[in-house]
Amino acid sequence: MRVLNIEDTPIKHRKIRDVLESCRITDIDRVGYLDEGISAYKESIASGNPYDLVITDMWYPPTRGADEEKCGDKLVEIALKEKWDVPIIICSNQNYSYPEIFGTLYFSDNVDWEGQLRQYIEQLRKPSS
């Protein structure tokens, strides 16, 4: 499984990566800006090696040097408009609900977000019937 993590906070990315690696996923790319995430996804399609999952934060800069915005929202909007063929999970320290994407994770020490991420990975690994 190949994963793109759009996350501007290195410590949070490391925690997400740790969970993914515990699920035997090691092909993990990280970018920190919306424009990089869009480019990485499109380049993966063009190269014939598409991502199997995109995990995105909600708040991060659209481009290098810019202030944080609600870029997770923008990414979902673009993905839906362009009909991206990839599951998307929003992983944020605020609890969001996005029924139009694969899932959301409430990244908090008070909930088992790691267990939820593992459940999502298992759902993605199950063959569709």
PDB file of C-alpha atoms in Angstrom:
ATOM      1  CA  MET A   1       0.000   0.000   0.000  1.00  0.00           C
ATOM      2  CA  ARG A   2       1.295   3.437  -0.942  1.00  0.00           C
ATOM      3  CA  VAL A   3       0.299   6.406   1.242  1.00  0.00           C
ATOM      4  CA  LEU A   4       0.561  10.174   0.813  1.00  0.00           C
ATOM      5  CA  ASN A   5       0.448  12.097   4.090  1.00  0.00           C
ATOM      6  CA  ILE A   6      -0.176  15.835   3.758  1.00  0.00           C
ATOM      7  CA  GLU A   7       0.964  17.075   7.146  1.00  0.00           C
ATOM      8  CA  ASP A   8       3.013  20.125   8.092  1.00  0.00           C
ATOM      9  CA  THR A   9       3.813  19.036  11.669  1.00  0.00           C
ATOM     10  CA  PRO A  10       6.752  16.585  11.795  1.00  0.00           C
ATOM     11  CA  ILE A  11       5.813  15.077  15.171  1.00  0.00           C
ATOM     12  CA  LYS A  12       2.244  14.354  14.037  1.00  0.00           C
ATOM     13  CA  HIS A  13       3.533  12.844  10.799  1.00  0.00           C
ATOM     14  CA  ARG A  14       5.879  10.609  12.798  1.00  0.00           C
ATOM     15  CA  LYS A  15       2.973   9.332  14.923  1.00  0.00           C
ATOM     16  CA  ILE A  16       0.884   8.613  11.818  1.00  0.00           C
ATOM     17  CA  ARG A  17       3.859   6.932  10.145  1.00  0.00           C
ATOM     18  CA  ASP A  18       4.425   4.770  13.237  1.00  0.00           C
ATOM     19  CA  VAL A  19       0.852   3.461  13.016  1.00  0.00           C
ATOM     20  CA  LEU A  20       1.143   2.846   9.267  1.00  0.00           C
ATOM     21  CA  GLU A  21       4.435   0.992   9.756  1.00  0.00           C
ATOM     22  CA  SER A  22       2.802  -1.144  12.466  1.00  0.00           C
ATOM     23  CA  CYS A  23       0.362  -2.152   9.699  1.00  0.00           C
ATOM     24  CA  ARG A  24       3.343  -3.123   7.493  1.00  0.00           C
ATOM     25  CA  ILE A  25       3.036  -0.023   5.293  1.00  0.00           C
ATOM     26  CA  THR A  26       6.424   1.467   4.499  1.00  0.00           C
ATOM     27  CA  ASP A  27       5.810   3.327   1.213  1.00  0.00           C
ATOM     28  CA  ILE A  28       4.831   6.627   2.841  1.00  0.00           C
ATOM     29  CA  ASP A  29       5.438  10.056   1.326  1.00  0.00           C
ATOM     30  CA  ARG A  30       5.000  13.277   3.282  1.00  0.00           C
ATOM     31  CA  VAL A  31       4.436  16.782   1.967  1.00  0.00           C
ATOM     32  CA  GLY A  32       3.591  19.857   3.991  1.00  0.00           C
ATOM     33  CA  TYR A  33       1.668  22.107   1.615  1.00  0.00           C
ATOM     34  CA  LEU A  34      -1.538  21.854  -0.416  1.00  0.00           C
ATOM     35  CA  ASP A  35       0.162  22.554  -3.751  1.00  0.00           C
ATOM     36  CA  GLU A  36       2.740  19.812  -3.045  1.00  0.00           C
ATOM     37  CA  GLY A  37      -0.012  17.353  -2.131  1.00  0.00           C
ATOM     38  CA  ILE A  38      -1.954  17.988  -5.322  1.00  0.00           C
ATOM     39  CA  SER A  39       1.218  17.703  -7.401  1.00  0.00           C
ATOM     40  CA  ALA A  40       2.325  14.498  -5.649  1.00  0.00           C
ATOM     41  CA  TYR A  41      -1.064  12.870  -6.253  1.00  0.00           C
ATOM     42  CA  LYS A  42      -1.162  13.871  -9.933  1.00  0.00           C
ATOM     43  CA  GLU A  43       2.459  12.807 -10.483  1.00  0.00           C
ATOM     44  CA  SER A  44       1.717   9.410  -8.919  1.00  0.00           C
ATOM     45  CA  ILE A  45      -1.104   8.893 -11.431  1.00  0.00           C
ATOM     46  CA  ALA A  46       1.003  10.061 -14.368  1.00  0.00           C
ATOM     47  CA  SER A  47       3.873   7.752 -13.369  1.00  0.00           C
ATOM     48  CA  GLY A  48       1.593   4.715 -13.158  1.00  0.00           C
ATOM     49  CA  ASN A  49       2.327   4.304  -9.438  1.00  0.00           C
ATOM     50  CA  PRO A  50      -0.748   5.858  -7.801  1.00  0.00           C
ATOM     51  CA  TYR A  51      -1.304   6.304  -4.084  1.00  0.00           C
ATOM     52  CA  ASP A  52      -3.658   3.872  -2.408  1.00  0.00           C
ATOM     53  CA  LEU A  53      -4.531   6.320   0.374  1.00  0.00           C
ATOM     54  CA  VAL A  54      -4.235  10.038   1.097  1.00  0.00           C
ATOM     55  CA  ILE A  55      -4.166  11.153   4.734  1.00  0.00           C
ATOM     56  CA  THR A  56      -4.486  14.898   5.125  1.00  0.00           C
ATOM     57  CA  ASP A  57      -4.406  17.301   8.016  1.00  0.00           C
ATOM     58  CA  MET A  58      -7.066  20.016   8.000  1.00  0.00           C
ATOM     59  CA  TRP A  59      -4.985  23.099   8.777  1.00  0.00           C
ATOM     60  CA  TYR A  60      -1.755  23.683   6.828  1.00  0.00           C
ATOM     61  CA  PRO A  61      -0.324  26.217   4.362  1.00  0.00           C
ATOM     62  CA  PRO A  62      -1.437  26.176   0.734  1.00  0.00           C
ATOM     63  CA  THR A  63       2.137  26.944  -0.396  1.00  0.00           C
ATOM     64  CA  ARG A  64       5.581  27.344   1.130  1.00  0.00           C
ATOM     65  CA  GLY A  65       5.776  30.562   3.146  1.00  0.00           C
ATOM     66  CA  ALA A  66       2.007  31.057   3.378  1.00  0.00           C
ATOM     67  CA  ASP A  67      -0.074  31.034   6.559  1.00  0.00           C
ATOM     68  CA  GLU A  68      -2.104  27.979   7.552  1.00  0.00           C
ATOM     69  CA  GLU A  69      -5.581  27.715   6.077  1.00  0.00           C
ATOM     70  CA  LYS A  70      -8.277  25.078   6.107  1.00  0.00           C
ATOM     71  CA  CYS A  71      -6.494  23.298   3.252  1.00  0.00           C
ATOM     72  CA  GLY A  72      -7.928  19.871   4.068  1.00  0.00           C
ATOM     73  CA  ASP A  73     -11.272  21.312   3.025  1.00  0.00           C
ATOM     74  CA  LYS A  74      -9.752  22.604  -0.201  1.00  0.00           C
ATOM     75  CA  LEU A  75      -8.111  19.247  -0.923  1.00  0.00           C
ATOM     76  CA  VAL A  76     -11.419  17.383  -0.498  1.00  0.00           C
ATOM     77  CA  GLU A  77     -13.179  19.922  -2.719  1.00  0.00           C
ATOM     78  CA  ILE A  78     -10.549  19.493  -5.467  1.00  0.00           C
ATOM     79  CA  ALA A  79     -10.532  15.691  -5.156  1.00  0.00           C
ATOM     80  CA  LEU A  80     -14.316  15.501  -5.472  1.00  0.00           C
ATOM     81  CA  LYS A  81     -14.450  17.963  -8.364  1.00  0.00           C
ATOM     82  CA  GLU A  82     -11.662  16.159 -10.246  1.00  0.00           C
ATOM     83  CA  LYS A  83     -12.989  12.696  -9.253  1.00  0.00           C
ATOM     84  CA  TRP A  84      -9.770  11.458  -7.663  1.00  0.00           C
ATOM     85  CA  ASP A  85      -9.805   7.683  -7.420  1.00  0.00           C
ATOM     86  CA  VAL A  86      -8.250   7.380  -3.965  1.00  0.00           C
ATOM     87  CA  PRO A  87      -9.596   7.067  -0.430  1.00  0.00           C
ATOM     88  CA  ILE A  88      -9.016  10.203   1.656  1.00  0.00           C
ATOM     89  CA  ILE A  89      -8.797  10.380   5.441  1.00  0.00           C
ATOM     90  CA  ILE A  90      -8.765  13.698   7.278  1.00  0.00           C
ATOM     91  CA  CYS A  91      -6.657  13.475  10.437  1.00  0.00           C
ATOM     92  CA  SER A  92      -7.091  16.567  12.581  1.00  0.00           C
ATOM     93  CA  ASN A  93      -6.953  17.642  16.209  1.00  0.00           C
ATOM     94  CA  GLN A  94     -10.513  18.869  15.707  1.00  0.00           C
ATOM     95  CA  ASN A  95     -13.355  16.415  15.210  1.00  0.00           C
ATOM     96  CA  TYR A  96     -14.725  16.789  11.665  1.00  0.00           C
ATOM     97  CA  SER A  97     -17.408  14.889   9.788  1.00  0.00           C
ATOM     98  CA  TYR A  98     -17.020  14.403   6.039  1.00  0.00           C
ATOM     99  CA  PRO A  99     -19.400  11.714   4.790  1.00  0.00           C
ATOM    100  CA  GLU A 100     -18.240  12.231   1.189  1.00  0.00           C
ATOM    101  CA  ILE A 101     -14.719  10.875   1.873  1.00  0.00           C
ATOM    102  CA  PHE A 102     -13.426   7.555   3.198  1.00  0.00           C
ATOM    103  CA  GLY A 103     -12.994   8.664   6.803  1.00  0.00           C
ATOM    104  CA  THR A 104     -11.924  11.089   9.477  1.00  0.00           C
ATOM    105  CA  LEU A 105      -9.649  10.714  12.484  1.00  0.00           C
ATOM    106  CA  TYR A 106      -9.848  12.844  15.595  1.00  0.00           C
ATOM    107  CA  PHE A 107      -6.140  13.145  16.417  1.00  0.00           C
ATOM    108  CA  SER A 108      -6.277  13.430  20.198  1.00  0.00           C
ATOM    109  CA  ASP A 109      -4.693  11.725  23.181  1.00  0.00           C
ATOM    110  CA  ASN A 110      -8.231  11.271  24.543  1.00  0.00           C
ATOM    111  CA  VAL A 111      -9.375   8.907  21.767  1.00  0.00           C
ATOM    112  CA  ASP A 112      -7.985   5.799  20.089  1.00  0.00           C
ATOM    113  CA  TRP A 113      -7.223   7.407  16.730  1.00  0.00           C
ATOM    114  CA  GLU A 114      -4.448   4.849  16.187  1.00  0.00           C
ATOM    115  CA  GLY A 115      -6.932   1.968  16.467  1.00  0.00           C
ATOM    116  CA  GLN A 116      -9.331   3.744  14.116  1.00  0.00           C
ATOM    117  CA  LEU A 117      -6.531   4.241  11.558  1.00  0.00           C
ATOM    118  CA  ARG A 118      -5.695   0.525  11.804  1.00  0.00           C
ATOM    119  CA  GLN A 119      -9.383  -0.296  11.196  1.00  0.00           C
ATOM    120  CA  TYR A 120      -9.422   1.950   8.131  1.00  0.00           C
ATOM    121  CA  ILE A 121      -6.302   0.211   6.776  1.00  0.00           C
ATOM    122  CA  GLU A 122      -7.917  -3.198   7.265  1.00  0.00           C
ATOM    123  CA  GLN A 123     -11.063  -2.006   5.441  1.00  0.00           C
ATOM    124  CA  LEU A 124      -8.926  -0.852   2.514  1.00  0.00           C
ATOM    125  CA  ARG A 125      -7.087  -4.177   2.377  1.00  0.00           C
ATOM    126  CA  LYS A 126     -10.267  -6.260   2.178  1.00  0.00           C
ATOM    127  CA  PRO A 127     -11.053  -7.229  -1.398  1.00  0.00           C
ATOM    128  CA  SER A 128     -14.234  -5.619  -2.670  1.00  0.00           C
ATOM    129  CA  SER A 129     -16.982  -8.040  -3.527  1.00  0.00           C
TER     130      SER A 129
END
